[in-house]
Structure formats: C-alpha cells, structure tokens
Tab-separated table of C-alpha atoms in Angstrom:
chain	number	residue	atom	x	y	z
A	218	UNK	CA	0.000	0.000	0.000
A	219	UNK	CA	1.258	3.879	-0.661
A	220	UNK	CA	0.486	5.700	1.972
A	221	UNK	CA	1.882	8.751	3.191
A	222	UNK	CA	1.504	12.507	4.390
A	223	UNK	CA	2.036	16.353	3.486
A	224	UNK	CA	5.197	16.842	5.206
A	225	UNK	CA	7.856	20.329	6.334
A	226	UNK	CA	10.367	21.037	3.915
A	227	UNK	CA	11.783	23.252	6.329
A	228	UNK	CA	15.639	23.296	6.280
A	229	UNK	CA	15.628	22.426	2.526
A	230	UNK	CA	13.502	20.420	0.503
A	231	UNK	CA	15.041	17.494	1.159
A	232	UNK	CA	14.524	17.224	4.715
A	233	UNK	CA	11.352	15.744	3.286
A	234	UNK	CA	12.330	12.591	2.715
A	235	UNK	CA	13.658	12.077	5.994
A	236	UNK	CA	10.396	13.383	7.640
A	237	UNK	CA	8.238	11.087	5.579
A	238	UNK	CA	10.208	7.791	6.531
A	239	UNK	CA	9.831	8.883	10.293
A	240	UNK	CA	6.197	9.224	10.115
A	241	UNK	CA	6.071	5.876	8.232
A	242	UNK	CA	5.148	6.771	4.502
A	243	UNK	CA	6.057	5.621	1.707
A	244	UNK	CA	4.795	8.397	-0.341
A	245	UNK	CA	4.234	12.169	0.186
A	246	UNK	CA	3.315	15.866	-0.584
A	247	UNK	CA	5.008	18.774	0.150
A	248	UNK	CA	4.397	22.320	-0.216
A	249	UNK	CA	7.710	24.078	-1.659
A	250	UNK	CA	7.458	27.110	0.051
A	251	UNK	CA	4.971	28.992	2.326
A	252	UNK	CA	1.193	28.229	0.403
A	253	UNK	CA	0.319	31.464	1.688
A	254	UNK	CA	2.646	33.949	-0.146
A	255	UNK	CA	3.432	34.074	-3.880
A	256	UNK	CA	6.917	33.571	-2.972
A	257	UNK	CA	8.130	30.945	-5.849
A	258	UNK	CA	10.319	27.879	-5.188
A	259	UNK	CA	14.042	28.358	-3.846
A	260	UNK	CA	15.490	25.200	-4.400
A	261	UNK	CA	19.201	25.251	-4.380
A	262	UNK	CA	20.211	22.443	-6.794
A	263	UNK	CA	22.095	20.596	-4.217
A	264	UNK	CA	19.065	20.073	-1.986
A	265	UNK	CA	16.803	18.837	-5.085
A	266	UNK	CA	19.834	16.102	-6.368
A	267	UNK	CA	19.720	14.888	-2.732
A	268	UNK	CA	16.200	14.778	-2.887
A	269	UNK	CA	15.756	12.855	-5.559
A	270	UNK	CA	18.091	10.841	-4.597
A	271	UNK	CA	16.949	10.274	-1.228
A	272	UNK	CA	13.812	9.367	-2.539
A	273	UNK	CA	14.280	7.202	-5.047
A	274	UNK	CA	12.852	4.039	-2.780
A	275	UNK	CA	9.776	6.381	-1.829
A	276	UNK	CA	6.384	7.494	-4.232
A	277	UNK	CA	5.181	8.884	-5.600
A	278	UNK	CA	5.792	12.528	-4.423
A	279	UNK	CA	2.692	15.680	-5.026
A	280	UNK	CA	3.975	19.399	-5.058
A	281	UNK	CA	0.400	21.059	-3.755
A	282	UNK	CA	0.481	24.170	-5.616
A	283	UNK	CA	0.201	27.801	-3.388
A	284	UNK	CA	-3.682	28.450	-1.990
A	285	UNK	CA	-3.402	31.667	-3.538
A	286	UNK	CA	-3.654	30.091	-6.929
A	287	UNK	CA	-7.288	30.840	-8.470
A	288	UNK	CA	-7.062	29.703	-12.077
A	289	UNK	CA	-11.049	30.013	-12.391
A	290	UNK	CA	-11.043	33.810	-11.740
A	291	UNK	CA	-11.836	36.865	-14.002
A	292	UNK	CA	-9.428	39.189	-12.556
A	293	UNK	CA	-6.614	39.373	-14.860
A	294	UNK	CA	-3.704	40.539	-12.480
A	295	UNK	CA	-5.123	37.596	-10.151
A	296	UNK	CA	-5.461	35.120	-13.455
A	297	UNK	CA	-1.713	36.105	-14.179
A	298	UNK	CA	-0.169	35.573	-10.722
A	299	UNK	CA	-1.816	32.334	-10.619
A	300	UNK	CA	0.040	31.437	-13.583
A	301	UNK	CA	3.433	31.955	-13.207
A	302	UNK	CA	2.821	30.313	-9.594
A	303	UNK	CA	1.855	27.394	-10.334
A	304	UNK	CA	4.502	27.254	-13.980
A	305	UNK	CA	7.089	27.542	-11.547
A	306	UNK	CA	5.953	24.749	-9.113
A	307	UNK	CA	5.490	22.398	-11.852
A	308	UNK	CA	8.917	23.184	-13.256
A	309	UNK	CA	9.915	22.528	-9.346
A	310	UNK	CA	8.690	18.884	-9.674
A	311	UNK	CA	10.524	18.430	-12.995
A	312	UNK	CA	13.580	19.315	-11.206
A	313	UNK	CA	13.420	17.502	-8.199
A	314	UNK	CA	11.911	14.087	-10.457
A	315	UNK	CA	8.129	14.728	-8.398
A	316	UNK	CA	5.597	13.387	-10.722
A	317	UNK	CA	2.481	15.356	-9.711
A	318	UNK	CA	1.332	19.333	-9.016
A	319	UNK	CA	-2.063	19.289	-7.305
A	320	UNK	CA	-3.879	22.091	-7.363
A	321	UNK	CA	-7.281	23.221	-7.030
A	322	UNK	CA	-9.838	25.504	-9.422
A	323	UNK	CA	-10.494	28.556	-7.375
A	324	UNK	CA	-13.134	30.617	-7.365
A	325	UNK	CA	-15.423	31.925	-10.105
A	326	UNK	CA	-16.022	35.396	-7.699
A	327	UNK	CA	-19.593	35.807	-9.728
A	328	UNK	CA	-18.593	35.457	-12.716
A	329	UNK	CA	-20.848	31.772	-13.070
A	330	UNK	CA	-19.782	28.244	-13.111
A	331	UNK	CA	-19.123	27.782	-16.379
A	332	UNK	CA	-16.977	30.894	-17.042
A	333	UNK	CA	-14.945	30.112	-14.283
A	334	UNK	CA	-14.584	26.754	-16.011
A	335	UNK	CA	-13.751	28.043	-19.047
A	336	UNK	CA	-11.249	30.742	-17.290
A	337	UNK	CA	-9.623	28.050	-15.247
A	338	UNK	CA	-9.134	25.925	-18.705
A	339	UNK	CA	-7.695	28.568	-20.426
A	340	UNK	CA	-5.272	29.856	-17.994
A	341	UNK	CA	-4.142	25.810	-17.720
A	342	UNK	CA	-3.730	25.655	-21.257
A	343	UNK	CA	-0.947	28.970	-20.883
A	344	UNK	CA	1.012	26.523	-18.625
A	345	UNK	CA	3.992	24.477	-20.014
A	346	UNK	CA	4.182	21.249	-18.149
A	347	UNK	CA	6.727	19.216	-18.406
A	348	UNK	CA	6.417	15.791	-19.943
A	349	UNK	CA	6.994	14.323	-16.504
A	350	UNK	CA	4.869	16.185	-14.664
A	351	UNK	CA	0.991	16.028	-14.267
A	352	UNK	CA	-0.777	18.883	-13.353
A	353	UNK	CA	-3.672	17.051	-10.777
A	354	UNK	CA	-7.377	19.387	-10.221
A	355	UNK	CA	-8.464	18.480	-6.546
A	356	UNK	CA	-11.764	18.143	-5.701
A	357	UNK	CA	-13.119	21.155	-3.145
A	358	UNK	CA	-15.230	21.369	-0.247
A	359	UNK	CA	-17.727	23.184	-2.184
A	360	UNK	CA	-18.078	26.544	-0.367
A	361	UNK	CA	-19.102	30.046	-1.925
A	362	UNK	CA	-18.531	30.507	-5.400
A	363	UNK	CA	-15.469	27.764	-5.623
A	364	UNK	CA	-15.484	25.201	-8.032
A	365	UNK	CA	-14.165	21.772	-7.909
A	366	UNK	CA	-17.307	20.615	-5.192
A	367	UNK	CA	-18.708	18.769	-7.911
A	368	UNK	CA	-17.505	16.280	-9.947
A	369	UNK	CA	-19.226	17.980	-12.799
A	370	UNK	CA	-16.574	20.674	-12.202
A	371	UNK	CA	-13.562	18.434	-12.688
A	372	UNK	CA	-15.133	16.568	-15.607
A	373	UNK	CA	-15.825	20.103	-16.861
A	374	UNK	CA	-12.026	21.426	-16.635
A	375	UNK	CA	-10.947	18.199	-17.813
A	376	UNK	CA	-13.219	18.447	-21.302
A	377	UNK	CA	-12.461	22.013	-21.673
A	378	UNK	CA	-8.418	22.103	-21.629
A	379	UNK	CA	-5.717	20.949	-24.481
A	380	UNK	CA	-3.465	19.818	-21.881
A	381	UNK	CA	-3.541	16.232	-20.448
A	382	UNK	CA	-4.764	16.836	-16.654
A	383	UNK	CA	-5.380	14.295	-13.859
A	384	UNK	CA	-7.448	14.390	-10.742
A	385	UNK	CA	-6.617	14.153	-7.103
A	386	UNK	CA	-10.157	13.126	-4.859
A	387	UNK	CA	-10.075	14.592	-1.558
A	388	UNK	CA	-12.461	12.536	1.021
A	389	UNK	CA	-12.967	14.832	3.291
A	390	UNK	CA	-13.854	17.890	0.791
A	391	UNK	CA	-16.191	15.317	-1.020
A	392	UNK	CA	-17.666	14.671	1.754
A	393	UNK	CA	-17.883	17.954	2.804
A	394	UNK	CA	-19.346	18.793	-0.771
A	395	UNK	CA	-22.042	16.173	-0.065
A	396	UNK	CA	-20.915	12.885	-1.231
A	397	UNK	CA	-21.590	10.438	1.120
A	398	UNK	CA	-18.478	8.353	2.533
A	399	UNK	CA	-19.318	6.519	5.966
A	400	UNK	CA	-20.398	3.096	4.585
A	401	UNK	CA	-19.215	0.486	2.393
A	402	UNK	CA	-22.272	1.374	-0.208
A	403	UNK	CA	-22.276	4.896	-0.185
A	404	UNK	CA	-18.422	4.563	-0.665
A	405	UNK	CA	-19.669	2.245	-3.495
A	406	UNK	CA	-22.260	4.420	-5.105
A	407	UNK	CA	-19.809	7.724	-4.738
A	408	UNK	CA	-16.860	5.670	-6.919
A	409	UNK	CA	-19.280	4.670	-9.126
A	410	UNK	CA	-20.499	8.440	-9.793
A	411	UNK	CA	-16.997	9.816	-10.019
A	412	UNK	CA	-16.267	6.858	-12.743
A	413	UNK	CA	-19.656	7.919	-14.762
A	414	UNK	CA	-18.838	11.768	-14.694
A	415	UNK	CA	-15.077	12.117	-14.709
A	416	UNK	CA	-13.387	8.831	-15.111
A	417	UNK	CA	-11.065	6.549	-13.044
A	418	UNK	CA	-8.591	6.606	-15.695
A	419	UNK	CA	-8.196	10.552	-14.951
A	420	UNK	CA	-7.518	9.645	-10.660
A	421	UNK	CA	-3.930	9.705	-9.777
A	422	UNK	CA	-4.272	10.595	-5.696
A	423	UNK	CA	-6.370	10.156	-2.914
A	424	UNK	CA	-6.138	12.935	-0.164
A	425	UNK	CA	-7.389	10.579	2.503
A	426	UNK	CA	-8.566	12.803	5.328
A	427	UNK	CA	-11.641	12.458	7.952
A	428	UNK	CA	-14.296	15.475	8.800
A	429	UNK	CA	-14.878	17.049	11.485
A	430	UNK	CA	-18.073	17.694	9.985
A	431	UNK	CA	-21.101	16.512	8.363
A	432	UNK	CA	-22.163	15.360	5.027
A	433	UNK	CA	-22.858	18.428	3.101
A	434	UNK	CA	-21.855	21.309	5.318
A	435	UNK	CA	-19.355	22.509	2.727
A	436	UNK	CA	-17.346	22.515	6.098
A	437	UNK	CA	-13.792	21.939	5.441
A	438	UNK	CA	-12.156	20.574	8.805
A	439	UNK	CA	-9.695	17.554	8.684
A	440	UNK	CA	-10.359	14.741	11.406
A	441	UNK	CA	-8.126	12.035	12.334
A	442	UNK	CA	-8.754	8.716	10.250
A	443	UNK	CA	-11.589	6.844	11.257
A	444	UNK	CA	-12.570	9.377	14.125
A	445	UNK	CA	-14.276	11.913	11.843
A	446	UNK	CA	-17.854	12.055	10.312
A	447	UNK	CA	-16.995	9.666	8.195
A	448	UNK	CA	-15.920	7.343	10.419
A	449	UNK	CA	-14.296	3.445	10.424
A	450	UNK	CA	-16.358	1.809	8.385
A	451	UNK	CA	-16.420	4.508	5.105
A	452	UNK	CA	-12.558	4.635	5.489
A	453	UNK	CA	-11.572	0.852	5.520
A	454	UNK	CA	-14.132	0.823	2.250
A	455	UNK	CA	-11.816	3.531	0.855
A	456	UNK	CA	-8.583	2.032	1.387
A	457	UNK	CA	-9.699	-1.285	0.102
A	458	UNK	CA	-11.667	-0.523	-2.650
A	459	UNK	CA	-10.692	-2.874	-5.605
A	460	UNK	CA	-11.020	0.301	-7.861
A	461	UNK	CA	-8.461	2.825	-6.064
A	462	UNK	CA	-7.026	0.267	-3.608
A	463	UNK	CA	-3.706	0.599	-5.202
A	464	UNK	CA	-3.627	4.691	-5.906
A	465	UNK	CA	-1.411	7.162	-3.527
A	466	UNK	CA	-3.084	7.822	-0.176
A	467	UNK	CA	-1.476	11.168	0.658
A	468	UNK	CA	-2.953	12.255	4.761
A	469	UNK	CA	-3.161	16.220	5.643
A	470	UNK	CA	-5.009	14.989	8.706
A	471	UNK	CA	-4.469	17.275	11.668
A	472	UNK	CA	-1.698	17.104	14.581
A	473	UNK	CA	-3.938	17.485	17.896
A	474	UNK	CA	-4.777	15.137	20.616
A	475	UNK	CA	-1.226	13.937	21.251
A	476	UNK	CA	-1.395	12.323	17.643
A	477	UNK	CA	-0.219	13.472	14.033
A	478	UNK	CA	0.611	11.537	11.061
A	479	UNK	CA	2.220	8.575	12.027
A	480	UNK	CA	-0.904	7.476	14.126
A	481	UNK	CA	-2.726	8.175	11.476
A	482	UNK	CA	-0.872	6.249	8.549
A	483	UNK	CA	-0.693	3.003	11.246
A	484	UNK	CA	-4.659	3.474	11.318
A	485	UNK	CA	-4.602	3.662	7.610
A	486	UNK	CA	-2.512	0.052	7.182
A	487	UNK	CA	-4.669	-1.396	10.260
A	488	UNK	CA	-7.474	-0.401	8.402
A	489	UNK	CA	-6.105	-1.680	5.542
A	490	UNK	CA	-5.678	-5.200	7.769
A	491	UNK	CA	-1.458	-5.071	7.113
C-alpha cells in the first residue's frame, strides 16, 4: 500500500524525505514554500539532487500548488499571478523528479460556473508542463462561489483544456461537498459516480482525510482517520476498494490530541488489515 503525508520542507527540501520515513510513509506531498505567499520555489540544486536521490525508494511525491492560486477567476492581475505560480511549481517537480502538481480551481467570484470553467481551462492551457509532470485538479469542499465541489466541475475542466490533466479526490472535501463516505455502499455508489462523470482513468491521488463535519456542510475541517464524520467503516471501504485500492493515499489529517501523522498512517494500514 502507498500511503503517506504532506510533510515540512523546512531546512531544505530534502529534509522531506527524511520526515516522511519517520512518520512511516512511503509516499508524500510537500508544499515548496509557504502556500500562503506568492513567494516561488528556492530550491538550491544541491538540496533537489539529494532529494531525488533520497527518494528514489519512496512514491510517488505531489507538489500542492500555493492556496493563492485561483485559475477560475476573471481578474486578470489575479489570473496572471496564478500562472506563473503554479509554472514555476510544476517546473519545481521536474527538477526535483516529483511526478504530480495538485492544485485546485479557485473561485469563479460571480462570474458563473461555467466561465470560471472556461477561465480556469484557459489559464491551464498557458502553462507548459513538463512531460513528466501532471498537473492534478483536486476536488473542493464546495463553499461560496469555488469550483471543484462537484464532480461535474472536474469533468468540466478536464473536457475544456488541451493539456492532459489528472485528478486528485479529496475525502474529506467530497464529503464535505455532499458525497456520502461513511459506509461500504455509499463509498460504493460515490466511486461509481466519479467513474460515470469524470473517469477513473483521470484519478492519480487520494487525499485521505476524515471530517470534522457533516455530510454536506461545505465545512472543510480535517479529522483524524476513522474518528471523523466519516468514520471506520467509510474509510476501511476507501482504502480497500478494488477500484483505487492501489492509488497514492497522501494524509493532511491534523496534529492534535497527542497524535499526528504517524498514528494516522498506522490506522490507515490497520485499516487496511497489514
């Protein structure tokens, strides 16, 4: 099984490895620097040859792109930042040999669904990714005017663009969004929907996080695995679904009651019954 979490880079990227191993993963994300500035990547190139040397046994490895990124918006300054962000995290991950950018759609601010599909395509379709790289939409919580809460929205973005995009379902924000997780046939009839409307071909990552809150609430609160909303029983049908059994299962589950990752990737496996 891959499991792993979104771990510090702090101290140079690749600390990261390190960090993972420690909390017991096998595969990771990292942000590459602060997701709440539009500070670019600093990555000196001896920290990303260690790196990818370092992690050659581990993956695969997600670069979640800055949350300042809004690729479905109609400002233009906005539209334009959000662009050269997230070009210069996915030439990040062709440097240090990371095969995915995840990122999510943004906002539409008003401006309607299907505009801020269409502005979110277009501004993709500006990018140059490199031919190792795949640029991953994530599925959203569903609050306000963002997109991605559907799975309408990620078929939509997928249809719309030139470039070859993948998908990255997050439980917790589907859940969240109002797909029901917390039993072995809802988990059922919820795969089933995201195969109809966007494809299984297209997911590459699971962001396997509990809620803290309720089906639906567009509430988007990480719980620790199994003790969230959606509970034991809908994440042991997640983790050992025949149809995404054997994808990434990257955690951003909090670090609170004396616990933090590597509790929760040994609930994961136990789950998991290894």
């Amino acid at each position: 099984m891959r499991v792993g979490a979104h771990v510090s880079v702090a101290g140079g990227v690749d600390n990261a490895v390190g960090r993972e191993v420690d909390v017991g993963g096998n595969c990771g994300q990292i942000f590459t620097t602060s997701p709440q500035v539009w500070a670019g990547p600093d990555i000196a190139e001896d920290e990303a040859a260690a790196f990818r040397e370092s992690s050659a046994d581990l993956g695969p490895w997600v670069i979640h792109a800055s949350y300042l990124v809004n690729l479905a918006t109609p400002k233009e300054d906005l539209r334009e930042k959000s662009i050269r962000s997230l070009q210069a995290e996915c030439d990040a991950a062709d440097r240090l040999g990371i095969e995915y950018v995840n990122v999510h759609l943004g906002a539409h601010t008003g401006a309607g669904v299907e505009s801020g599909l269409d502005n979110a395509a277009s501004a993709v379709d500006e990018l140059d990714i490199p031919a190792d790289v795949t640029l991953l939409i994530e599925s959203d919580a569903g609050s306000g005017t963002k997109l991605g809460g559907e799975f309408a929205h990620l078929a939509g973005i997928l249809d719309r663009a030139d470039a070859e995009l993948g998908t990255c379902l997050d439980t917790a924000h589907a859940f969240a969004a109002g797909y029901d997780l917390s039993t072995p046939g809802a988990v059922e009839d919820v795969i089933a929907e995201f195969d109809r409307t966007v494809g299984l071909d297209t997911l590459h990552c699971i962001h396997l996080n509990d809620s803290k809150h309720g089906c639906g609430t567009n509430k988007d609160e990480h719980a620790h695995i199994g003790e969230g909303e959606i509970g034991d029983d809908g994440m042991r049908a997640i983790v050992t679904h025949d149809a995404i059994g054997e994808l990434p299962f990257v955690l951003e589950t909090p670090t609170e009651d004396g616990r933090g990752f590597a509790w929760n990737v040994d609930r994961v496996r136990e789950l998991r019954g290894e």
